[in-house]
mmCIF file of C-alpha atoms in Angstrom:
data_model
loop_
_atom_site.group_PDB
_atom_site.id
_atom_site.type_symbol
_atom_site.label_atom_id
_atom_site.label_comp_id
_atom_site.label_asym_id
_atom_site.label_seq_id
_atom_site.Cartn_x
_atom_site.Cartn_y
_atom_site.Cartn_z
ATOM 1 C CA MET A 1 -0.089 0.175 -0.416
ATOM 2 C CA SER A 2 2.998 2.134 0.127
ATOM 3 C CA GLY A 3 3.967 2.303 -2.963
ATOM 4 C CA LYS A 4 0.344 3.218 -3.726
ATOM 5 C CA TRP A 5 0.664 6.490 -1.476
ATOM 6 C CA LEU A 6 3.645 7.493 -3.503
ATOM 7 C CA GLU A 7 1.710 7.039 -6.817
ATOM 8 C CA LEU A 8 -1.724 8.821 -5.576
ATOM 9 C CA MET A 9 1.514 11.398 -4.611
ATOM 10 C CA ARG A 10 2.401 11.923 -8.356
ATOM 11 C CA ASP A 11 -0.895 11.553 -9.351
ATOM 12 C CA ILE A 12 -2.373 15.251 -7.236
ATOM 13 C CA ALA A 13 0.535 17.080 -7.220
ATOM 14 C CA PRO A 14 2.719 16.237 -10.524
ATOM 15 C CA GLY A 15 5.063 18.675 -9.614
ATOM 16 C CA ALA A 16 5.878 17.194 -5.907
ATOM 17 C CA THR A 17 8.987 16.221 -5.943
ATOM 18 C CA ARG A 18 10.432 16.200 -2.402
ATOM 19 C CA VAL A 19 8.373 13.962 -0.233
ATOM 20 C CA ALA A 20 7.839 14.009 3.577
ATOM 21 C CA VAL A 21 6.642 10.839 5.410
ATOM 22 C CA LEU A 22 5.228 11.620 8.958
ATOM 23 C CA ARG A 23 5.698 8.897 11.182
ATOM 24 C CA ASP A 24 5.977 8.316 14.454
ATOM 25 C CA PRO A 25 9.286 7.378 15.322
ATOM 26 C CA THR A 26 8.973 4.632 18.270
ATOM 27 C CA LEU A 27 6.759 2.300 15.578
ATOM 28 C CA PRO A 28 8.550 -0.745 14.172
ATOM 29 C CA ALA A 29 5.677 -0.883 11.211
ATOM 30 C CA GLY A 30 6.402 2.843 10.448
ATOM 31 C CA ILE A 31 9.823 1.410 9.869
ATOM 32 C CA ALA A 32 9.194 -1.160 7.298
ATOM 33 C CA GLN A 33 6.705 1.290 5.106
ATOM 34 C CA PHE A 34 9.182 3.650 4.947
ATOM 35 C CA ALA A 35 11.634 2.026 3.649
ATOM 36 C CA VAL A 36 9.208 0.638 1.088
ATOM 37 C CA LEU A 37 8.147 4.375 0.119
ATOM 38 C CA GLU A 38 11.602 5.139 -0.355
ATOM 39 C CA SER A 39 12.654 2.672 -2.522
ATOM 40 C CA ALA A 40 9.811 3.019 -4.783
ATOM 41 C CA ALA A 41 9.966 7.013 -4.744
ATOM 42 C CA PRO A 42 13.625 6.849 -7.192
ATOM 43 C CA SER A 43 10.941 5.467 -9.836
ATOM 44 C CA LEU A 44 8.681 8.227 -9.329
ATOM 45 C CA GLY A 45 11.134 10.847 -9.591
ATOM 46 C CA MET A 46 10.883 11.714 -5.423
ATOM 47 C CA LYS A 47 12.772 12.535 -3.105
ATOM 48 C CA LEU A 48 11.823 10.925 0.386
ATOM 49 C CA SER A 49 12.522 13.067 4.309
ATOM 50 C CA SER A 50 11.259 11.058 7.489
ATOM 51 C CA ILE A 51 10.033 13.387 9.503
ATOM 52 C CA SER A 52 8.898 12.657 13.275
ATOM 53 C CA GLY A 53 6.919 13.821 16.033
ATOM 54 C CA ARG A 54 5.368 12.713 19.097
ATOM 55 C CA ASP A 55 3.722 15.765 19.954
ATOM 56 C CA PRO A 56 2.239 19.394 18.345
ATOM 57 C CA PRO A 57 5.426 21.296 19.077
ATOM 58 C CA GLU A 58 7.351 18.851 17.095
ATOM 59 C CA ILE A 59 4.986 17.668 14.551
ATOM 60 C CA GLU A 60 4.152 21.835 13.915
ATOM 61 C CA GLY A 61 7.495 22.310 13.671
ATOM 62 C CA ALA A 62 9.192 19.236 11.175
ATOM 63 C CA VAL A 63 6.611 20.181 8.960
ATOM 64 C CA MET A 64 7.399 23.695 8.955
ATOM 65 C CA GLU A 65 10.762 23.034 8.180
ATOM 66 C CA PHE A 66 9.683 20.423 5.248
ATOM 67 C CA ALA A 67 7.445 23.009 3.949
ATOM 68 C CA ARG A 68 10.138 25.766 3.456
ATOM 69 C CA ALA A 69 11.221 24.539 0.420
ATOM 70 C CA SER A 70 9.193 23.860 -2.989
ATOM 71 C CA ASN A 71 7.661 21.694 -4.591
ATOM 72 C CA GLY A 72 6.968 19.340 -0.941
ATOM 73 C CA GLY A 73 4.061 16.730 -0.726
ATOM 74 C CA LEU A 74 3.223 15.021 2.735
ATOM 75 C CA ILE A 75 2.337 11.443 3.567
ATOM 76 C CA VAL A 76 0.898 10.550 6.703
ATOM 77 C CA LEU A 77 1.379 6.638 8.366
ATOM 78 C CA GLY A 78 -0.918 5.450 10.035
ATOM 79 C CA SER A 79 -0.695 5.324 14.341
ATOM 80 C CA ALA A 80 -2.171 6.487 17.411
ATOM 81 C CA VAL A 81 -0.288 9.509 17.969
ATOM 82 C CA THR A 82 -1.005 10.630 13.708
ATOM 83 C CA VAL A 83 -4.882 10.043 14.778
ATOM 84 C CA LEU A 84 -4.839 11.657 18.324
ATOM 85 C CA HIS A 85 -3.321 14.870 16.376
ATOM 86 C CA ARG A 86 -4.960 14.381 12.758
ATOM 87 C CA ASP A 87 -7.004 17.579 13.003
ATOM 88 C CA LEU A 88 -3.683 19.784 13.466
ATOM 89 C CA ILE A 89 -2.154 17.621 10.270
ATOM 90 C CA ILE A 90 -4.695 18.418 8.515
ATOM 91 C CA ALA A 91 -3.968 22.225 9.264
ATOM 92 C CA LEU A 92 -0.508 21.993 8.493
ATOM 93 C CA ALA A 93 -0.957 20.638 5.385
ATOM 94 C CA ALA A 94 -3.080 23.011 4.280
ATOM 95 C CA ARG A 95 -1.783 26.231 5.529
ATOM 96 C CA HIS A 96 1.464 25.407 3.737
ATOM 97 C CA ALA A 97 0.141 24.057 0.717
ATOM 98 C CA LEU A 98 1.303 20.819 0.761
ATOM 99 C CA PRO A 99 -0.866 17.670 -0.885
ATOM 100 C CA ALA A 100 -1.705 15.371 0.980
ATOM 101 C CA VAL A 101 -2.045 11.184 1.356
ATOM 102 C CA TYR A 102 -2.912 10.041 4.485
ATOM 103 C CA PRO A 103 -3.523 6.611 5.736
ATOM 104 C CA GLY A 104 -7.478 6.939 6.109
ATOM 105 C CA THR A 105 -10.918 8.252 5.526
ATOM 106 C CA TYR A 106 -11.461 9.331 9.008
ATOM 107 C CA PHE A 107 -8.459 11.980 7.781
ATOM 108 C CA VAL A 108 -10.719 13.053 4.746
ATOM 109 C CA SER A 109 -13.925 12.984 7.115
ATOM 110 C CA ALA A 110 -12.299 15.579 9.328
ATOM 111 C CA GLY A 111 -10.540 17.585 5.857
ATOM 112 C CA GLY A 112 -7.731 15.760 4.469
ATOM 113 C CA LEU A 113 -7.379 15.516 0.721
ATOM 114 C CA ILE A 114 -7.034 12.022 -0.382
ATOM 115 C CA SER A 115 -6.567 9.026 1.645
ATOM 116 C CA TYR A 116 -5.892 4.997 0.218
ATOM 117 C CA SER A 117 -6.405 2.161 2.467
ATOM 118 C CA ALA A 118 -7.653 -0.612 3.623
ATOM 119 C CA ASP A 119 -11.645 -1.085 3.712
ATOM 120 C CA SER A 120 -12.281 -1.395 7.168
ATOM 121 C CA THR A 121 -15.500 -2.929 7.071
ATOM 122 C CA ASP A 122 -14.587 -5.821 4.927
ATOM 123 C CA PRO A 123 -12.609 -7.838 7.275
ATOM 124 C CA HIS A 124 -15.936 -7.982 9.506
ATOM 125 C CA ARG A 125 -17.959 -9.527 6.593
ATOM 126 C CA ARG A 126 -14.809 -12.284 6.042
ATOM 127 C CA ALA A 127 -15.155 -13.119 9.500
ATOM 128 C CA ALA A 128 -18.641 -14.767 9.449
ATOM 129 C CA GLY A 129 -17.462 -16.787 7.519
ATOM 130 C CA TYR A 130 -15.087 -18.126 9.344
ATOM 131 C CA VAL A 131 -17.775 -18.459 12.686
ATOM 132 C CA ASP A 132 -19.871 -19.989 9.597
ATOM 133 C CA ARG A 133 -17.121 -22.974 8.881
ATOM 134 C CA ILE A 134 -16.675 -22.989 12.537
ATOM 135 C CA LEU A 135 -19.802 -23.832 13.155
ATOM 136 C CA LYS A 136 -20.064 -26.113 11.151
ATOM 137 C CA GLY A 137 -17.188 -28.805 12.533
ATOM 138 C CA ASP A 138 -13.809 -26.804 10.628
ATOM 139 C CA LYS A 139 -11.258 -26.883 13.762
ATOM 140 C CA PRO A 140 -10.682 -23.480 14.037
ATOM 141 C CA ALA A 141 -6.715 -24.432 13.826
ATOM 142 C CA ASN A 142 -7.244 -25.928 10.227
ATOM 143 C CA LEU A 143 -8.478 -22.179 9.799
ATOM 144 C CA LEU A 144 -5.929 -19.842 8.197
ATOM 145 C CA PRO A 145 -6.096 -16.792 11.028
ATOM 146 C CA VAL A 146 -4.362 -13.589 8.937
ATOM 147 C CA GLN A 147 -5.578 -12.997 5.784
ATOM 148 C CA ASN A 148 -4.164 -9.828 3.691
ATOM 149 C CA PRO A 149 -6.982 -7.180 2.689
ATOM 150 C CA VAL A 150 -8.808 -7.386 -0.430
ATOM 151 C CA LYS A 151 -11.131 -4.455 -0.905
ATOM 152 C CA TYR A 152 -9.370 -0.760 -0.792
ATOM 153 C CA GLU A 153 -10.828 2.303 -0.474
ATOM 154 C CA LEU A 154 -9.761 5.939 -2.334
ATOM 155 C CA ALA A 155 -11.673 8.892 -0.447
ATOM 156 C CA VAL A 156 -10.843 12.314 -1.934
ATOM 157 C CA ASN A 157 -12.306 15.695 -0.068
ATOM 158 C CA PRO A 158 -13.905 17.303 -2.942
ATOM 159 C CA LYS A 159 -13.775 20.156 -0.805
ATOM 160 C CA THR A 160 -10.221 20.334 -0.103
ATOM 161 C CA ALA A 161 -9.524 19.417 -3.437
ATOM 162 C CA LYS A 162 -12.018 22.541 -4.204
ATOM 163 C CA GLY A 163 -9.254 24.650 -2.342
ATOM 164 C CA ALA A 164 -5.945 23.317 -3.453
ATOM 165 C CA ARG A 165 -3.780 25.179 -4.769
ATOM 166 C CA PRO A 166 -1.021 23.471 -7.742
ATOM 167 C CA GLN A 167 2.224 22.600 -5.658
ATOM 168 C CA ASN A 168 4.851 23.712 -8.426
ATOM 169 C CA SER A 169 6.778 26.726 -6.678
ATOM 170 C CA ARG A 170 5.938 28.953 -4.287
#
């Protein structure tokens, strides 16, 4: 999914050559996601910067520093920190005219530009199939306990998109 976020960035901001990846530095998953993004970035003509923050002053400072140069975009990785501070992150992206790709539709509902994520309701629907199989006699140990998502959601906030300025230069 991380590579898809970079592709979306290229699509929504063709002039973006620098992309900041906002992540919680304490999460191992963020390290792996950043590595995937980093390997995909050169083929799309983008240079990545990892920015992190655990509280509003850190987040604000990191985004402001990144936004000083032109042709930038922002990818926000999912974490408790980014969800907790999503209103601030969305406001910073708007204030600094940074096109931003978010990890879930709840960012778009709060005013963010675009998100691409696994459908959050599909796993619950598929869980019913597991329950049905168990009730029909299948042993839980024989069932696959983990499955990859099969449905994804692309969400765009039309109001934010209408107000977005092209990110070519400042």
